Amino acid sequence: MKNIKIKRSQMKIKFYQQVQILKACLLLTALGISLDISHSRAKANNLSGNLTVEINGFRNREGQACVSLFASSQGFPNNRKNVVQRQCNKITSVPLTLNFRNLKAGNYAVAIIHDTNGDGTLNRNDIGMPIEGYGFSRNPEIRTAAPKFNDAAVLIAGPNTNVQVQLLYLD
């Protein structure tokens, strides 16, 4: 009888030890998953990508194409103070391709002007209508005003994102 009690006692101790080992394994597994998720989030926050903008629809090759890149709706599409990056390039070929590199993951919108006189701004007539070509990423429909940021926004979430923009002319 005493041997049976000792064996039961030893079995209880062994079972208790196994439960403790199992708990430790589960804790380490959960900790490992948590660390992996944190690492993945940190990695995602540090992602950077490139944006290639292909511009079509130029009436001619006079002047330059000025492309402004915005990361938020603040100031889009006219306020240069809110531009993340800006490039003005001579129109050497059609379509014209411009690249923006090392952009943090997120939403961006592109505003383009065909700056025929080279002054760096979208010139307008006496009633405020553009007299130079213009365009936006995602080619939103333009009615009475410039599009909202969300209508032109593209997501940069990988190494390379491409957008095609068709220029518009009102005259």
PDB file of C-alpha atoms in Angstrom:
ATOM      1  CA  MET A   1       0.000   0.000   0.000  1.00  0.00           C
ATOM      2  CA  LYS A   2       2.829   2.327   0.895  1.00  0.00           C
ATOM      3  CA  ASN A   3       4.470   1.629  -2.517  1.00  0.00           C
ATOM      4  CA  ILE A   4       1.255   2.574  -4.309  1.00  0.00           C
ATOM      5  CA  LYS A   5       1.087   5.888  -2.394  1.00  0.00           C
ATOM      6  CA  ILE A   6       4.724   6.611  -3.225  1.00  0.00           C
ATOM      7  CA  LYS A   7       4.169   5.784  -6.900  1.00  0.00           C
ATOM      8  CA  ARG A   8       1.076   8.018  -6.988  1.00  0.00           C
ATOM      9  CA  SER A   9       3.016  10.788  -5.326  1.00  0.00           C
ATOM     10  CA  GLN A  10       5.844  10.410  -7.837  1.00  0.00           C
ATOM     11  CA  MET A  11       3.323  10.387 -10.702  1.00  0.00           C
ATOM     12  CA  LYS A  12       1.731  13.583  -9.356  1.00  0.00           C
ATOM     13  CA  ILE A  13       5.147  15.260  -9.158  1.00  0.00           C
ATOM     14  CA  LYS A  14       6.035  14.088 -12.666  1.00  0.00           C
ATOM     15  CA  PHE A  15       2.655  15.305 -13.977  1.00  0.00           C
ATOM     16  CA  TYR A  16       3.125  18.659 -12.224  1.00  0.00           C
ATOM     17  CA  GLN A  17       6.602  19.004 -13.774  1.00  0.00           C
ATOM     18  CA  GLN A  18       5.235  18.197 -17.224  1.00  0.00           C
ATOM     19  CA  VAL A  19       2.474  20.806 -16.804  1.00  0.00           C
ATOM     20  CA  GLN A  20       5.098  23.387 -15.778  1.00  0.00           C
ATOM     21  CA  ILE A  21       7.224  22.521 -18.806  1.00  0.00           C
ATOM     22  CA  LEU A  22       4.166  22.797 -21.062  1.00  0.00           C
ATOM     23  CA  LYS A  23       3.280  26.200 -19.559  1.00  0.00           C
ATOM     24  CA  ALA A  24       6.848  27.414 -20.112  1.00  0.00           C
ATOM     25  CA  CYS A  25       6.753  26.216 -23.733  1.00  0.00           C
ATOM     26  CA  LEU A  26       3.421  27.959 -24.336  1.00  0.00           C
ATOM     27  CA  LEU A  27       4.737  31.150 -22.762  1.00  0.00           C
ATOM     28  CA  LEU A  28       7.891  31.072 -24.877  1.00  0.00           C
ATOM     29  CA  THR A  29       5.834  30.383 -28.013  1.00  0.00           C
ATOM     30  CA  ALA A  30       3.487  33.289 -27.244  1.00  0.00           C
ATOM     31  CA  LEU A  31       6.450  35.542 -26.540  1.00  0.00           C
ATOM     32  CA  GLY A  32       8.080  34.481 -29.802  1.00  0.00           C
ATOM     33  CA  ILE A  33       4.918  35.229 -31.768  1.00  0.00           C
ATOM     34  CA  SER A  34       4.580  38.586 -30.046  1.00  0.00           C
ATOM     35  CA  LEU A  35       8.177  39.487 -30.837  1.00  0.00           C
ATOM     36  CA  ASP A  36       7.706  38.371 -34.441  1.00  0.00           C
ATOM     37  CA  ILE A  37       4.593  40.553 -34.808  1.00  0.00           C
ATOM     38  CA  SER A  38       6.390  43.535 -33.271  1.00  0.00           C
ATOM     39  CA  HIS A  39       9.327  42.976 -35.602  1.00  0.00           C
ATOM     40  CA  SER A  40       6.970  42.741 -38.605  1.00  0.00           C
ATOM     41  CA  ARG A  41       5.226  45.970 -37.622  1.00  0.00           C
ATOM     42  CA  ALA A  42       8.524  47.769 -37.148  1.00  0.00           C
ATOM     43  CA  LYS A  43       9.686  46.451 -40.504  1.00  0.00           C
ATOM     44  CA  ALA A  44       6.434  47.590 -42.188  1.00  0.00           C
ATOM     45  CA  ASN A  45       6.795  51.083 -40.698  1.00  0.00           C
ATOM     46  CA  ASN A  46      10.288  51.324 -42.175  1.00  0.00           C
ATOM     47  CA  LEU A  47       9.286  50.118 -45.648  1.00  0.00           C
ATOM     48  CA  SER A  48      10.211  52.350 -48.488  1.00  0.00           C
ATOM     49  CA  GLY A  49       9.307  52.165 -52.119  1.00  0.00           C
ATOM     50  CA  ASN A  50       9.674  53.887 -55.434  1.00  0.00           C
ATOM     51  CA  LEU A  51       6.978  55.602 -57.464  1.00  0.00           C
ATOM     52  CA  THR A  52       7.239  55.788 -61.237  1.00  0.00           C
ATOM     53  CA  VAL A  53       4.995  58.367 -62.916  1.00  0.00           C
ATOM     54  CA  GLU A  54       4.365  58.002 -66.655  1.00  0.00           C
ATOM     55  CA  ILE A  55       2.865  61.116 -68.236  1.00  0.00           C
ATOM     56  CA  ASN A  56       0.958  60.979 -71.538  1.00  0.00           C
ATOM     57  CA  GLY A  57      -1.076  63.457 -73.570  1.00  0.00           C
ATOM     58  CA  PHE A  58       1.379  66.317 -74.053  1.00  0.00           C
ATOM     59  CA  ARG A  59       0.229  68.701 -76.800  1.00  0.00           C
ATOM     60  CA  ASN A  60       3.843  69.517 -77.606  1.00  0.00           C
ATOM     61  CA  ARG A  61       7.336  69.283 -76.148  1.00  0.00           C
ATOM     62  CA  GLU A  62       7.618  72.953 -75.205  1.00  0.00           C
ATOM     63  CA  GLY A  63       8.632  73.864 -71.668  1.00  0.00           C
ATOM     64  CA  GLN A  64       8.731  71.292 -68.905  1.00  0.00           C
ATOM     65  CA  ALA A  65       6.631  68.914 -66.886  1.00  0.00           C
ATOM     66  CA  CYS A  66       6.459  69.720 -63.170  1.00  0.00           C
ATOM     67  CA  VAL A  67       5.363  66.898 -60.895  1.00  0.00           C
ATOM     68  CA  SER A  68       4.481  67.525 -57.247  1.00  0.00           C
ATOM     69  CA  LEU A  69       4.094  64.656 -54.781  1.00  0.00           C
ATOM     70  CA  PHE A  70       1.857  65.063 -51.732  1.00  0.00           C
ATOM     71  CA  ALA A  71       1.609  62.723 -48.719  1.00  0.00           C
ATOM     72  CA  SER A  72      -1.598  64.211 -47.288  1.00  0.00           C
ATOM     73  CA  SER A  73      -4.617  66.241 -48.265  1.00  0.00           C
ATOM     74  CA  GLN A  74      -3.128  69.334 -46.647  1.00  0.00           C
ATOM     75  CA  GLY A  75      -2.286  71.724 -49.461  1.00  0.00           C
ATOM     76  CA  PHE A  76      -3.133  69.304 -52.289  1.00  0.00           C
ATOM     77  CA  PRO A  77      -2.787  70.115 -55.155  1.00  0.00           C
ATOM     78  CA  ASN A  78      -1.614  73.746 -55.148  1.00  0.00           C
ATOM     79  CA  ASN A  79       0.384  74.544 -52.021  1.00  0.00           C
ATOM     80  CA  ARG A  80       4.097  73.975 -52.591  1.00  0.00           C
ATOM     81  CA  LYS A  81       4.802  74.156 -48.844  1.00  0.00           C
ATOM     82  CA  ASN A  82       3.103  70.769 -48.449  1.00  0.00           C
ATOM     83  CA  VAL A  83       4.913  69.006 -51.293  1.00  0.00           C
ATOM     84  CA  VAL A  84       6.979  65.978 -50.255  1.00  0.00           C
ATOM     85  CA  GLN A  85       9.043  65.955 -53.453  1.00  0.00           C
ATOM     86  CA  ARG A  86       8.906  67.962 -56.668  1.00  0.00           C
ATOM     87  CA  GLN A  87      10.556  67.512 -60.040  1.00  0.00           C
ATOM     88  CA  CYS A  88      10.497  69.687 -63.136  1.00  0.00           C
ATOM     89  CA  ASN A  89      11.960  68.053 -66.233  1.00  0.00           C
ATOM     90  CA  LYS A  90      12.228  68.990 -69.881  1.00  0.00           C
ATOM     91  CA  ILE A  91       9.929  66.956 -72.091  1.00  0.00           C
ATOM     92  CA  THR A  92      12.437  64.791 -73.917  1.00  0.00           C
ATOM     93  CA  SER A  93      10.118  61.933 -74.846  1.00  0.00           C
ATOM     94  CA  VAL A  94       6.461  61.064 -74.770  1.00  0.00           C
ATOM     95  CA  PRO A  95       5.418  59.437 -72.570  1.00  0.00           C
ATOM     96  CA  LEU A  96       7.675  61.151 -70.048  1.00  0.00           C
ATOM     97  CA  THR A  97       8.679  59.026 -67.075  1.00  0.00           C
ATOM     98  CA  LEU A  98       9.763  60.439 -63.706  1.00  0.00           C
ATOM     99  CA  ASN A  99      10.816  58.508 -60.604  1.00  0.00           C
ATOM    100  CA  PHE A 100      10.446  59.275 -56.915  1.00  0.00           C
ATOM    101  CA  ARG A 101      12.654  57.090 -54.727  1.00  0.00           C
ATOM    102  CA  ASN A 102      12.738  55.959 -51.092  1.00  0.00           C
ATOM    103  CA  LEU A 103       9.185  56.940 -50.194  1.00  0.00           C
ATOM    104  CA  LYS A 104       7.854  55.720 -46.859  1.00  0.00           C
ATOM    105  CA  ALA A 105       4.891  53.361 -47.149  1.00  0.00           C
ATOM    106  CA  GLY A 106       1.622  55.270 -47.315  1.00  0.00           C
ATOM    107  CA  ASN A 107      -0.759  57.163 -49.578  1.00  0.00           C
ATOM    108  CA  TYR A 108       0.530  59.743 -52.017  1.00  0.00           C
ATOM    109  CA  ALA A 109      -1.097  61.901 -54.681  1.00  0.00           C
ATOM    110  CA  VAL A 110       0.576  63.390 -57.735  1.00  0.00           C
ATOM    111  CA  ALA A 111      -0.253  66.730 -59.359  1.00  0.00           C
ATOM    112  CA  ILE A 112       1.322  67.515 -62.750  1.00  0.00           C
ATOM    113  CA  ILE A 113       1.464  70.602 -64.912  1.00  0.00           C
ATOM    114  CA  HIS A 114       2.732  71.016 -68.457  1.00  0.00           C
ATOM    115  CA  ASP A 115       4.601  74.226 -67.759  1.00  0.00           C
ATOM    116  CA  THR A 116       4.942  75.517 -71.322  1.00  0.00           C
ATOM    117  CA  ASN A 117       6.528  78.859 -70.379  1.00  0.00           C
ATOM    118  CA  GLY A 118       8.907  77.440 -67.737  1.00  0.00           C
ATOM    119  CA  ASP A 119       7.754  79.588 -64.814  1.00  0.00           C
ATOM    120  CA  GLY A 120       6.999  76.594 -62.554  1.00  0.00           C
ATOM    121  CA  THR A 121       3.322  77.426 -62.033  1.00  0.00           C
ATOM    122  CA  LEU A 122       0.016  76.494 -63.631  1.00  0.00           C
ATOM    123  CA  ASN A 123      -0.921  79.628 -65.540  1.00  0.00           C
ATOM    124  CA  ARG A 124      -4.576  80.633 -65.733  1.00  0.00           C
ATOM    125  CA  ASN A 125      -6.721  82.952 -67.839  1.00  0.00           C
ATOM    126  CA  ASP A 126      -8.623  86.002 -66.532  1.00  0.00           C
ATOM    127  CA  ILE A 127     -11.450  83.886 -65.126  1.00  0.00           C
ATOM    128  CA  GLY A 128      -9.117  81.421 -63.374  1.00  0.00           C
ATOM    129  CA  MET A 129      -9.216  78.563 -65.860  1.00  0.00           C
ATOM    130  CA  PRO A 130      -5.900  76.726 -66.522  1.00  0.00           C
ATOM    131  CA  ILE A 131      -4.270  77.602 -69.838  1.00  0.00           C
ATOM    132  CA  GLU A 132      -1.581  74.920 -69.466  1.00  0.00           C
ATOM    133  CA  GLY A 133      -2.015  71.172 -69.301  1.00  0.00           C
ATOM    134  CA  TYR A 134      -2.477  69.436 -65.966  1.00  0.00           C
ATOM    135  CA  GLY A 135      -3.179  65.994 -64.554  1.00  0.00           C
ATOM    136  CA  PHE A 136      -3.429  63.926 -61.393  1.00  0.00           C
ATOM    137  CA  SER A 137      -2.604  60.403 -60.319  1.00  0.00           C
ATOM    138  CA  ARG A 138      -5.495  57.946 -60.853  1.00  0.00           C
ATOM    139  CA  ASN A 139      -6.841  60.356 -63.540  1.00  0.00           C
ATOM    140  CA  PRO A 140      -9.919  61.456 -61.571  1.00  0.00           C
ATOM    141  CA  GLU A 141     -12.756  63.156 -63.385  1.00  0.00           C
ATOM    142  CA  ILE A 142     -12.350  66.933 -63.219  1.00  0.00           C
ATOM    143  CA  ARG A 143     -15.522  69.015 -63.187  1.00  0.00           C
ATOM    144  CA  THR A 144     -15.456  72.435 -61.568  1.00  0.00           C
ATOM    145  CA  ALA A 145     -12.458  72.131 -59.242  1.00  0.00           C
ATOM    146  CA  ALA A 146      -9.297  70.144 -58.624  1.00  0.00           C
ATOM    147  CA  PRO A 147      -9.866  66.657 -57.213  1.00  0.00           C
ATOM    148  CA  LYS A 148      -9.653  65.803 -53.529  1.00  0.00           C
ATOM    149  CA  PHE A 149      -6.513  64.053 -52.258  1.00  0.00           C
ATOM    150  CA  ASN A 150      -8.351  60.737 -51.792  1.00  0.00           C
ATOM    151  CA  ASP A 151      -9.533  60.799 -55.424  1.00  0.00           C
ATOM    152  CA  ALA A 152      -5.918  60.937 -56.616  1.00  0.00           C
ATOM    153  CA  ALA A 153      -4.161  58.962 -53.854  1.00  0.00           C
ATOM    154  CA  VAL A 154      -2.138  55.839 -54.626  1.00  0.00           C
ATOM    155  CA  LEU A 155      -0.778  53.446 -52.022  1.00  0.00           C
ATOM    156  CA  ILE A 156       2.969  52.915 -51.842  1.00  0.00           C
ATOM    157  CA  ALA A 157       3.307  49.589 -50.023  1.00  0.00           C
ATOM    158  CA  GLY A 158       5.897  47.682 -52.002  1.00  0.00           C
ATOM    159  CA  PRO A 159       9.212  48.238 -53.703  1.00  0.00           C
ATOM    160  CA  ASN A 160       7.797  49.695 -56.946  1.00  0.00           C
ATOM    161  CA  THR A 161       4.510  51.403 -57.769  1.00  0.00           C
ATOM    162  CA  ASN A 162       3.634  52.749 -61.227  1.00  0.00           C
ATOM    163  CA  VAL A 163       1.008  55.324 -62.158  1.00  0.00           C
ATOM    164  CA  GLN A 164      -0.010  56.635 -65.555  1.00  0.00           C
ATOM    165  CA  VAL A 165      -1.335  60.170 -65.889  1.00  0.00           C
ATOM    166  CA  GLN A 166      -3.179  61.557 -68.893  1.00  0.00           C
ATOM    167  CA  LEU A 167      -2.813  65.324 -69.182  1.00  0.00           C
ATOM    168  CA  LEU A 168      -5.870  67.522 -69.727  1.00  0.00           C
ATOM    169  CA  TYR A 169      -6.082  70.839 -71.583  1.00  0.00           C
ATOM    170  CA  LEU A 170      -9.109  73.130 -71.375  1.00  0.00           C
ATOM    171  CA  ASP A 171      -8.540  75.269 -74.457  1.00  0.00           C
TER     172      ASP A 171
END
